[in-house]
Every structure is written in C-alpha cells, then in structure tokens.
XYZ file of C-alpha atoms in Angstrom:
565
model
C 63.991 -63.486 71.760
C 60.914 -61.998 73.478
C 60.072 -65.384 75.014
C 63.640 -65.782 76.262
C 63.544 -62.314 77.836
C 60.246 -63.141 79.585
C 61.618 -66.452 80.905
C 64.818 -64.816 82.162
C 62.793 -62.042 83.846
C 60.631 -64.614 85.651
C 63.694 -66.597 86.741
C 65.346 -63.400 88.001
C 62.230 -62.545 90.005
C 62.124 -66.038 91.546
C 65.842 -66.126 92.372
C 65.929 -62.596 93.888
C 62.746 -63.184 95.910
C 63.948 -66.592 97.125
C 67.379 -65.173 98.030
C 65.929 -62.282 100.042
C 63.414 -64.496 101.909
C 65.941 -67.238 102.673
C 68.584 -64.684 103.731
C 66.190 -62.923 106.113
C 65.141 -66.264 107.634
C 68.778 -67.385 107.768
C 69.711 -64.328 109.815
C 73.474 -64.445 109.244
C 76.060 -63.189 106.730
C 75.901 -65.230 103.516
C 78.973 -67.029 102.170
C 79.896 -68.531 98.786
C 78.440 -71.977 99.590
C 74.894 -70.701 100.129
C 72.772 -72.434 97.373
C 70.252 -69.600 96.730
C 73.149 -67.154 96.347
C 74.889 -69.460 93.864
C 71.678 -69.801 91.835
C 71.288 -65.989 91.852
C 74.734 -65.549 90.265
C 73.932 -68.233 87.659
C 70.654 -66.459 86.722
C 72.407 -63.071 86.504
C 75.060 -64.600 84.267
C 72.369 -65.908 81.898
C 70.640 -62.501 81.891
C 73.877 -60.688 81.012
C 74.729 -63.263 78.316
C 71.377 -62.886 76.521
C 71.831 -61.364 73.079
C 75.602 -60.979 73.519
C 77.379 -60.495 70.201
C 79.894 -63.100 69.056
C 83.442 -61.753 68.947
C 85.898 -63.230 66.432
C 89.403 -63.948 67.716
C 92.427 -66.016 66.684
C 91.079 -69.036 68.615
C 87.553 -68.926 67.136
C 84.267 -67.327 68.160
C 83.460 -66.517 71.828
C 81.093 -64.533 74.008
C 82.553 -62.485 76.865
C 80.703 -60.691 79.682
C 83.815 -58.859 80.756
C 83.609 -56.378 77.857
C 80.359 -54.595 78.838
C 81.177 -54.800 82.573
C 84.458 -52.961 81.980
C 82.435 -49.959 80.739
C 81.139 -49.371 84.279
C 84.633 -48.244 85.258
C 84.399 -45.392 82.718
C 80.842 -44.418 83.700
C 81.407 -44.545 87.484
C 84.889 -43.849 88.920
C 83.946 -45.704 92.134
C 83.865 -48.978 90.169
C 87.540 -48.619 89.209
C 88.562 -50.270 92.495
C 86.508 -53.392 91.707
C 87.892 -53.646 88.153
C 91.467 -53.237 89.380
C 90.938 -55.933 92.049
C 89.517 -58.323 89.468
C 92.454 -57.764 87.120
C 94.943 -58.369 89.953
C 93.452 -61.729 91.005
C 96.070 -64.392 90.144
C 93.691 -67.349 89.649
C 91.503 -65.786 86.910
C 92.562 -66.578 83.347
C 89.377 -66.105 81.297
C 87.090 -63.067 80.750
C 84.132 -65.106 82.069
C 85.920 -65.693 85.380
C 86.664 -61.956 85.713
C 83.004 -61.140 85.051
C 81.873 -63.598 87.781
C 84.354 -62.105 90.266
C 83.138 -58.584 89.388
C 79.491 -59.549 90.143
C 80.465 -60.959 93.544
C 82.515 -57.908 94.533
C 79.729 -55.532 93.423
C 77.193 -57.491 95.514
C 79.440 -57.270 98.579
C 79.668 -53.488 98.075
C 75.836 -53.327 97.741
C 76.316 -51.306 94.548
C 75.340 -53.948 91.953
C 71.996 -52.263 91.137
C 73.634 -48.809 90.838
C 76.382 -50.023 88.511
C 73.972 -51.898 86.210
C 71.578 -48.911 86.147
C 74.410 -46.707 84.846
C 75.248 -49.365 82.270
C 71.738 -49.795 80.804
C 71.289 -46.031 80.439
C 74.128 -45.963 77.856
C 72.515 -48.060 75.124
C 74.813 -46.487 72.533
C 77.782 -48.208 74.226
C 75.936 -51.478 74.890
C 74.921 -51.784 71.231
C 78.551 -52.634 70.434
C 78.317 -55.746 72.653
C 74.632 -56.801 72.418
C 72.121 -57.492 69.680
C 69.168 -55.100 69.176
C 66.683 -57.403 70.966
C 68.942 -58.325 73.905
C 67.612 -58.226 77.471
C 69.991 -55.433 78.561
C 68.661 -53.152 75.789
C 64.940 -53.783 76.477
C 62.528 -52.953 79.315
C 63.143 -56.303 81.043
C 66.710 -55.174 81.855
C 65.395 -52.066 83.669
C 62.920 -54.253 85.623
C 65.698 -56.632 86.730
C 67.885 -53.685 87.811
C 64.964 -52.370 89.868
C 64.605 -55.764 91.551
C 68.315 -55.785 92.413
C 67.810 -52.806 94.746
C 66.198 -55.182 97.279
C 69.514 -57.066 97.618
C 70.991 -54.133 99.553
C 69.456 -55.613 102.747
C 71.666 -58.713 102.405
C 75.144 -58.927 103.920
C 77.486 -61.194 101.954
C 81.066 -62.210 102.709
C 82.367 -63.976 99.604
C 85.906 -65.311 99.176
C 86.637 -64.673 95.483
C 90.354 -65.404 95.595
C 90.125 -69.107 96.378
C 87.241 -70.038 94.023
C 87.674 -71.578 90.584
C 85.462 -69.132 88.700
C 86.857 -69.971 85.237
C 85.577 -73.557 85.047
C 82.224 -73.293 86.846
C 79.213 -74.549 84.886
C 76.330 -72.051 84.978
C 73.250 -74.335 85.014
C 70.027 -73.130 86.643
C 68.604 -75.550 89.242
C 64.843 -75.322 88.681
C 64.095 -77.757 91.505
C 64.610 -74.938 94.044
C 61.703 -72.980 92.542
C 59.259 -75.776 91.674
C 56.663 -77.088 94.163
C 57.331 -80.692 95.087
C 54.791 -83.314 96.029
C 57.105 -85.052 98.448
C 55.660 -83.044 101.360
C 52.202 -84.497 100.581
C 53.525 -88.030 100.723
C 55.414 -87.290 103.940
C 52.248 -85.832 105.460
C 50.339 -88.957 104.383
C 52.996 -91.165 105.990
C 52.846 -89.088 109.164
C 49.059 -89.488 109.206
C 49.381 -93.268 108.879
C 52.012 -93.300 111.630
C 49.759 -91.190 113.898
C 46.831 -93.562 113.216
C 48.978 -96.555 114.148
C 50.089 -94.795 117.329
C 46.451 -94.094 118.184
C 45.596 -97.746 117.587
C 48.393 -98.911 119.906
C 47.297 -96.400 122.526
C 43.695 -97.640 122.307
C 44.846 -101.253 122.675
C 46.899 -100.343 125.735
C 43.903 -98.586 127.297
C 41.709 -101.582 126.548
C 43.987 -103.828 128.587
C 43.395 -101.716 131.685
C 39.690 -100.964 131.212
C 36.665 -102.825 132.566
C 34.708 -105.486 130.701
C 31.744 -103.191 129.986
C 33.929 -100.377 128.623
C 35.974 -102.910 126.699
C 33.063 -103.806 124.387
C 32.468 -100.157 123.442
C 36.158 -99.577 122.895
C 36.347 -102.707 120.754
C 33.557 -101.288 118.591
C 35.361 -97.963 118.232
C 38.546 -99.838 117.476
C 36.830 -101.826 114.751
C 35.495 -98.592 113.256
C 38.964 -97.010 113.330
C 40.400 -100.224 111.912
C 37.894 -100.158 109.041
C 38.766 -96.524 108.368
C 42.442 -97.452 108.446
C 41.812 -100.261 105.958
C 39.972 -97.892 103.645
C 42.809 -95.386 103.830
C 45.271 -98.176 103.161
C 43.299 -99.260 100.078
C 43.302 -95.655 98.869
C 47.061 -95.485 99.453
C 47.504 -98.720 97.467
C 45.477 -97.321 94.593
C 47.616 -94.194 94.671
C 50.715 -96.378 94.614
C 49.399 -98.275 91.595
C 48.655 -95.024 89.763
C 52.075 -93.658 90.615
C 53.728 -96.824 89.359
C 51.852 -96.655 86.078
C 52.697 -92.971 85.699
C 56.312 -93.707 86.540
C 56.476 -96.457 83.923
C 54.864 -94.191 81.328
C 57.267 -91.374 82.170
C 60.215 -93.751 81.843
C 59.057 -94.803 78.392
C 58.540 -91.216 77.312
C 61.885 -90.221 78.788
C 63.703 -92.981 76.879
C 61.961 -92.010 73.619
C 62.727 -88.302 74.112
C 66.343 -89.078 74.984
C 66.746 -91.329 71.921
C 65.185 -88.767 69.569
C 67.265 -85.976 71.071
C 70.486 -87.966 70.701
C 69.660 -88.858 67.087
C 68.758 -85.264 66.258
C 71.897 -84.033 68.005
C 74.121 -86.487 66.091
C 72.518 -85.528 62.770
C 72.861 -81.840 63.591
C 76.491 -82.222 64.639
C 77.257 -84.147 61.441
C 75.568 -81.503 59.301
C 77.331 -78.689 61.122
C 80.740 -80.382 60.765
C 80.172 -81.025 57.045
C 79.001 -77.439 56.517
C 81.974 -76.147 58.488
C 84.452 -78.161 56.397
C 82.734 -77.112 53.174
C 82.772 -73.499 54.262
C 86.466 -73.646 55.208
C 87.374 -75.142 51.821
C 85.195 -72.680 49.904
C 86.470 -69.804 52.066
C 90.096 -70.768 51.369
C 89.431 -71.072 47.629
C 87.514 -67.801 47.573
C 90.299 -66.025 49.484
C 92.850 -67.266 46.970
C 90.596 -66.259 44.055
C 89.983 -62.879 45.669
C 93.705 -62.219 46.240
C 94.528 -63.295 42.673
C 91.717 -61.155 41.262
C 92.838 -58.216 43.378
C 96.422 -58.606 42.146
C 95.236 -58.844 38.542
C 93.014 -55.817 39.068
C 95.973 -53.805 40.349
C 98.078 -54.904 37.366
C 95.250 -54.105 34.942
C 94.708 -50.710 36.571
C 98.433 -49.930 36.286
C 98.471 -51.121 32.671
C 95.358 -49.098 31.943
C 96.977 -45.999 33.464
C 100.054 -46.528 31.301
C 97.917 -47.036 28.194
C 95.920 -43.898 28.959
C 99.141 -41.914 29.349
C 100.456 -43.290 26.074
C 97.084 -42.532 24.461
C 97.305 -38.910 25.624
C 100.826 -38.668 24.177
C 99.695 -40.241 20.902
C 96.691 -37.903 20.711
C 98.969 -34.898 21.171
C 101.358 -36.282 18.527
C 98.410 -36.881 16.194
C 97.253 -33.284 16.638
C 100.752 -32.045 15.848
C 100.907 -34.317 12.802
C 97.508 -33.093 11.586
C 98.703 -29.506 11.984
C 101.888 -30.341 10.051
C 99.785 -32.045 7.327
C 97.608 -28.975 7.013
C 100.676 -26.741 6.704
C 102.215 -29.115 4.152
C 99.024 -29.227 2.091
C 98.865 -25.444 2.179
C 102.501 -25.211 0.988
C 101.813 -27.780 -1.792
C 98.795 -25.796 -2.964
C 100.871 -22.621 -3.020
C 103.631 -24.388 -5.032
C 101.063 -25.765 -7.449
C 99.572 -22.289 -7.947
C 103.076 -20.897 -8.575
C 103.800 -23.683 -11.080
C 100.542 -22.984 -12.937
C 101.373 -19.264 -13.057
C 104.836 -20.027 -14.423
C 103.356 -22.273 -17.077
C 100.972 -19.495 -18.154
C 103.848 -17.068 -18.283
C 105.826 -19.592 -20.342
C 102.943 -19.962 -22.800
C 102.635 -16.181 -23.105
C 106.389 -15.861 -23.628
C 106.257 -18.555 -26.284
C 103.430 -16.755 -28.068
C 105.328 -13.436 -27.879
C 108.460 -15.076 -29.120
C 106.591 -16.627 -32.040
C 105.130 -13.257 -32.987
C 108.441 -11.474 -32.615
C 110.128 -14.191 -34.513
C 107.601 -13.934 -37.336
C 107.936 -10.124 -37.430
C 111.666 -10.075 -37.237
C 112.058 -13.051 -39.530
C 111.363 -10.925 -42.522
C 113.310 -7.833 -41.479
C 116.196 -9.098 -39.460
C 116.203 -12.774 -40.218
C 119.783 -13.052 -40.758
C 120.833 -10.221 -38.459
C 119.219 -11.319 -35.283
C 119.057 -15.000 -35.873
C 122.148 -15.724 -33.872
C 121.155 -13.440 -31.011
C 117.561 -14.803 -30.939
C 118.751 -18.326 -30.903
C 121.190 -17.477 -28.101
C 118.469 -15.753 -26.057
C 116.029 -18.598 -26.687
C 118.651 -21.111 -25.674
C 119.409 -19.238 -22.458
C 115.684 -18.813 -21.693
C 115.018 -22.499 -22.293
C 117.953 -23.440 -20.051
C 116.731 -21.167 -17.249
C 113.178 -22.437 -17.626
C 114.316 -26.081 -17.611
C 116.378 -25.504 -14.461
C 113.410 -23.896 -12.733
C 111.037 -26.675 -13.875
C 113.492 -29.363 -12.644
C 113.799 -27.707 -9.216
C 110.026 -27.399 -8.930
C 109.603 -31.061 -9.954
C 112.101 -32.177 -7.304
C 110.277 -30.145 -4.640
C 106.927 -31.662 -5.715
C 108.374 -35.225 -5.523
C 109.829 -34.509 -2.048
C 106.474 -33.177 -0.832
C 104.684 -36.257 -2.241
C 107.132 -38.539 -0.407
C 106.506 -36.636 2.854
C 102.743 -36.902 2.248
C 102.991 -40.684 1.730
C 105.108 -41.027 4.898
C 102.530 -39.012 6.857
C 99.688 -41.138 5.471
C 101.579 -44.311 6.488
C 102.183 -42.918 10.000
C 98.523 -41.909 10.226
C 97.411 -45.426 9.233
C 99.745 -46.965 11.864
C 98.375 -44.509 14.427
C 94.793 -45.526 13.579
C 95.637 -49.226 13.906
C 97.370 -48.580 17.243
C 94.363 -46.607 18.476
C 91.993 -49.454 17.443
C 94.220 -51.946 19.325
C 94.165 -49.729 22.423
C 90.359 -49.460 22.223
C 90.072 -53.274 21.991
C 92.395 -53.679 25.013
C 90.352 -51.097 26.903
C 87.131 -53.033 26.133
C 88.707 -56.260 27.374
C 89.844 -54.504 30.556
C 86.327 -53.199 31.122
C 84.946 -56.735 30.698
C 87.531 -58.020 33.205
C 86.574 -55.272 35.692
C 82.875 -56.162 35.284
C 83.665 -59.849 35.858
C 85.678 -58.974 38.992
C 82.749 -56.867 40.277
C 80.413 -59.833 39.724
C 82.806 -62.107 41.636
C 82.986 -59.540 44.476
C 79.163 -59.532 44.664
C 79.210 -63.349 44.785
C 81.760 -63.202 47.633
C 79.465 -60.822 49.556
C 76.574 -63.256 49.023
C 78.701 -66.106 50.373
C 79.569 -63.993 53.427
C 75.875 -63.368 54.100
C 75.165 -67.112 53.725
C 77.970 -67.858 56.184
C 76.519 -65.432 58.764
C 73.086 -67.031 58.309
C 74.560 -70.515 58.894
C 76.300 -69.193 62.016
C 72.966 -67.870 63.377
C 71.267 -71.230 62.651
C 74.121 -73.047 64.403
C 73.736 -70.834 67.493
C 69.954 -71.442 67.533
C 70.482 -75.224 67.274
C 72.995 -75.115 70.126
C 70.557 -73.163 72.330
C 67.798 -75.697 71.518
C 70.096 -78.625 72.407
C 71.068 -76.944 75.697
C 67.405 -76.373 76.588
C 66.588 -80.027 75.807
C 69.520 -81.234 77.913
C 68.353 -79.099 80.830
C 64.811 -80.438 80.445
C 66.132 -84.020 80.429
C 68.186 -83.363 83.554
C 65.135 -81.931 85.327
C 62.994 -84.867 84.204
C 65.638 -87.316 85.467
C 65.736 -85.625 88.861
C 61.925 -85.733 89.021
C 61.886 -89.422 88.140
C 64.504 -90.215 90.773
C 62.465 -88.338 93.394
C 59.278 -90.137 92.344
C 61.087 -93.445 92.563
C 62.257 -92.658 96.093
C 58.708 -91.708 97.097
C 57.321 -94.964 95.685
C 59.976 -96.984 97.532
C 59.063 -95.230 100.788
C 55.346 -95.935 100.236
C 56.143 -99.566 99.431
C 58.056 -99.911 102.682
C 55.117 -98.386 104.572
C 52.641 -100.744 102.894
C 54.872 -103.727 103.602
C 54.904 -102.755 107.259
C 51.094 -102.399 107.275
C 50.542 -105.719 105.541
C 52.559 -107.552 108.146
C 55.629 -108.585 106.249
C 54.087 -109.284 102.811
C 56.758 -109.530 100.072
C 56.101 -107.057 97.245
C 58.184 -108.109 94.254
C 60.018 -105.292 92.456
C 59.456 -104.604 88.759
C 63.127 -105.025 87.930
C 63.252 -108.532 89.424
C 60.499 -109.930 87.164
C 61.088 -110.402 83.426
C 58.536 -113.226 82.835
C 55.040 -113.930 84.087
C 55.190 -116.274 87.082
C 52.172 -118.291 85.943
C 52.426 -118.585 82.118
C 56.199 -117.692 82.026
C 55.749 -115.368 79.046
C 58.207 -112.527 78.672
C 57.013 -109.005 79.427
C 57.072 -106.387 76.661
C 55.356 -103.140 75.672
C 52.172 -104.984 74.700
C 52.361 -107.463 77.623
C 52.592 -105.281 80.719
C 53.332 -106.174 84.366
C 50.621 -106.345 87.063
C 51.041 -107.044 90.794
C 48.780 -109.437 92.614
C 47.437 -107.545 95.631
C 47.330 -110.755 97.683
C 50.682 -112.455 97.145
C 52.702 -109.510 95.787
C 54.027 -111.422 92.735
C 54.055 -110.029 89.142
C 51.832 -111.522 86.384
C 50.631 -110.607 82.921
C 47.155 -109.212 82.249
C 45.605 -112.541 81.200
C 46.875 -114.338 84.337
C 45.736 -111.579 86.727
C 42.430 -110.477 85.222
C 40.484 -111.140 88.442
C 39.111 -108.859 91.159
C 38.117 -109.873 94.705
C 37.751 -108.023 98.008
C 40.573 -108.842 100.421
C 40.560 -108.690 104.230
C 42.676 -105.546 104.103
C 40.629 -103.993 101.285
C 36.816 -104.018 101.229
C 36.841 -102.913 97.602
C 37.621 -105.447 94.813
C 41.300 -105.406 93.766
C 43.388 -107.273 91.148
C 44.533 -110.811 92.108
C 46.196 -113.618 90.125
C 44.426 -116.792 89.001
C 46.050 -118.915 91.752
C 45.073 -116.517 94.535
C 41.609 -116.152 92.987
C 40.997 -119.919 93.120
C 42.475 -120.171 96.604
C 40.325 -117.328 97.939
C 37.174 -118.746 96.340
C 37.900 -122.167 97.922
C 38.531 -120.534 101.270
C 35.252 -118.572 101.055
C 33.286 -121.724 100.101
C 34.769 -123.715 103.000
C 34.187 -120.922 105.485
C 30.922 -119.145 104.555
C 31.006 -117.025 107.718
C-alpha cells in the first residue's frame, strides 16, 4: 500500500505539473477534449479510489467514489449546488459517473483543492469509506491537495451534460510523461538531410567555380563525403542494434504475454472454483445455522418450561416433606398414647387380679356377677378403643406408603429432568462450537476476497505494462522503418529485404528459428543465416568491415583481384 501511495503521488505531481505548463503555453480556456486535462481526471480518480472499501449490495460487491464526495456537501454548504447539479443530470446512471461529473464541476469553480482539504480533515468520516492505509487518510493525500491549489490559475469550460461519464475507461497514459527517443532519431535524420543539402550546394558551386578552385573544393567534398560515409556506417550499425533489440523485445513480449495469459486463466479458474465452493458451503452453512437457531429457540423454550415445572415440583416436594414431618409427628404421638394405654391396661389388670383375689374369699359369690359385668364392660370398651387405634395406625401407614411412592416418583422425575438438562447443555455447547466454525469460515471468506482483489490489481498492472510495451514497440518499429527508408535513399535505391518476407535462408534454404537467426547482407540487402553470412569486408559506402553473404564475399574478392587499384 505504501508503494502504491508513492506511485500515485508521483503520477499526481507529473499530471498536475504537465497540465499547468501545457495550459499556460496553450493560452486559452481548456475544454473536455484537452488530453492533459483528461489524464489529470484519470489520475485523480485513481487517487480517490485507492484503499476504498468494498460495499456489499444486492448486485454484488462494488466500489463507489460518490459516497465520500457527498460528504463535502455536509462539511461545506457551498458545495450543495454542485451535488444538486450532479444529481439532476439526466445522463448519469452510476455513482462513478456522478463522481466524475462532481470533479469537473469543482475544477470549473476553482474550489477542488478547498473541498478536498475539508474532506481529508475529517478522517473519522472517511474511515467509513476507506481502509486504514488509504491515500486519503495518509500524508500523501494532504500533499496532493496542496498541489491542487496551483490549478486555480487554469480556466476550464467543460460540458458535463453531453459526455458519457458512466462508461469511460480510466487508464493512465504513461507515454505523455515518459521521455521518447524519437526526437533523437528525427534530429539525426535532419542532420543527414542538412549534410545532403550542403553536398548539393557544394556541387552547384563547383559547376560555377574556376579550375584552380575546383580542385580544392573537390578535396573538401571528398572529405565531407568520407565523413558522410562514416556517419552512414554508424547509422547502419545503430539500425542493426535497434533491429536486434526489437527482435529481443518481441520475443520477451510474447513470452510475458503467454505467461500472463496462462497465469490469468489459472487464476480465473481457481477463483471461479473457490467462488462456487464458497457459495455451496455458504448456502449449506446458512441452512445449518437457521436450523440450529430454530432448534436452539425450541430447546430454550423447552428448558424454560422444564425449569418452571421444576420450580413447581420443588415447591410441591417441600410441601410434601412438611406434610410427612407432620404425619410422622402425629404417628409418634399416637404410638406414645397407645403405649400409655397399654401400661394403664396392664396396671388395671394387675389391680383387678389383686381385687379379685381379695374379694374372692370375702365376696366371691356376692360380687361375682357384678365383677364379671364390670370386667365385661371394661374389656368391651378397651377392645373398641384398641380397634379404633389400630384402624388409625393402618390408615397412617397407608398414607406413609403413598407418600413414599410419590417421593420415589418425584426423585425419578427429577433425575429425568437433570438428564434432559445435561443433554440440552451438550446441544448448546455443540451449537456454540458450530457458531465459532461459522465465524472462522467468514474470516476465511474475507481473506479469499482480499487475495482476489490483490490478484485483480496485479493483472491490471500487467495489462497496463503490456499495453505500454506494445506502444513502445510500435513506435520503435516506425522509427526503424523511417531509418530504413533514409538508408535506402542514401544507398541509391538498394533493396533492403524485410524480416517478415524471409522465412528461409536464400543460400542454403534452411528455415529460420530461435537457434538459426536472420542476418542481412550489407551489400545486397538479402537475408541469410549465420553460416552463410559469416564474412566481413569493407564496402565502398563503409570503410569499416561489415557482414556480407558468401556470394557477395566471393564477388567482391574477384572484383578486388581484377581491379587492384
């Protein structure tokens, strides 16, 4: 991100400086078709897009510049007029088109630097739209805003209503800011043309001069001619080097393009597969999450009901325990009463036996009937009381057994509720684990999104580099063609065969390849392989030895042997 901010800052400096210099030299009001002005808007768009957060919508993921630019209306009431004008334009359908129109209107008002300065001072608002390391939140943004103050000297008259701002492609043209070598070649051609004009002028003067001056002028002409030949040989060597460099660049360009296409296809395939996998897993996880959430709600409701029932049962159990305690207390009291009655009965029996023994002698016959009647009545009363006490004891025992049975059922029910509660806790723990797994999958998805964005930025940079390299190669090719035409004119109509027209060596007729390269014969202009043109001889137009083919080599040697002068 730091490297991207530095590159964007340098491009902003170049575009603003070039726009101000060209506008001052132009001397008129700038319109929409002015190339430096168009490149300035493209660079500003890239600067404002740097680090922009991805917004999720119903149609997918997008980045919009219009969101942060709308904040200027709240920070500065004077910008409300621009925002209202942009919203009222009928031809704008996308947020990107509105943002481009806003930049153009702000530049025409000469308030672009002021509006952006107000925007970068509110980093708390910009943090909702940009990442932490974005250009608008760092020092580079303040530097660019300071550079924009210099644009207030420019007068611009831009027609925003008629332009198609939604579908414009924002690609930076680096050729406007790079130094080109075409001026050097043009200067070299102009020098050659001036030398030829001087030569023609000297020849014309020689026709009108005297015989004595003619000899001296011929000598000077020969010297200038020799210099011209040397310069021509140097130009030919430069042409040869440029051709070799051009061929090497073509090979490298083809390899880079092939590798980039392969890498791009592989990356697109991987991204599509990962996207499909993520969609399937996301759909399955959403269904699992909704089902788990529904089950969790049901389990929570069931747990609440069970807890309420448990509270009721606990209260009932407390009441039953209290009733048991009261019943046990009553039983103990009854048992104590029964024991007391039994003691009293034993004492009465002992008294009766004694009285009976005493009275048996004295009043055996007299009181026998009355004693028997009293004993019978006492036994009847005692039997009735004992029967009633026995019935009460049996009823209490039955109640005690019923309470013990209810207590046992209550214990079993409580154990069942505890088991259900343990299972519910296990289910809640499992749902928490699944929720943590879902959060991990979300983090993995965000990481894959970031990697996808980085790969897209890398592919865009490589495509831009390839486009620049293609433009450079086309310019180099045009320069070489111009130099070839100049050399053909200097050589007096010599035919210089083009590389595309030769696929086989003219002498051995072997096909050219990467290992068998093409070489021009500097005498006849035809193309041969290395083995058929591995000869060097000085030519009349070149005092230094140059490459010639075997046929021209033999012909030149024969010509030199027949004419030794």
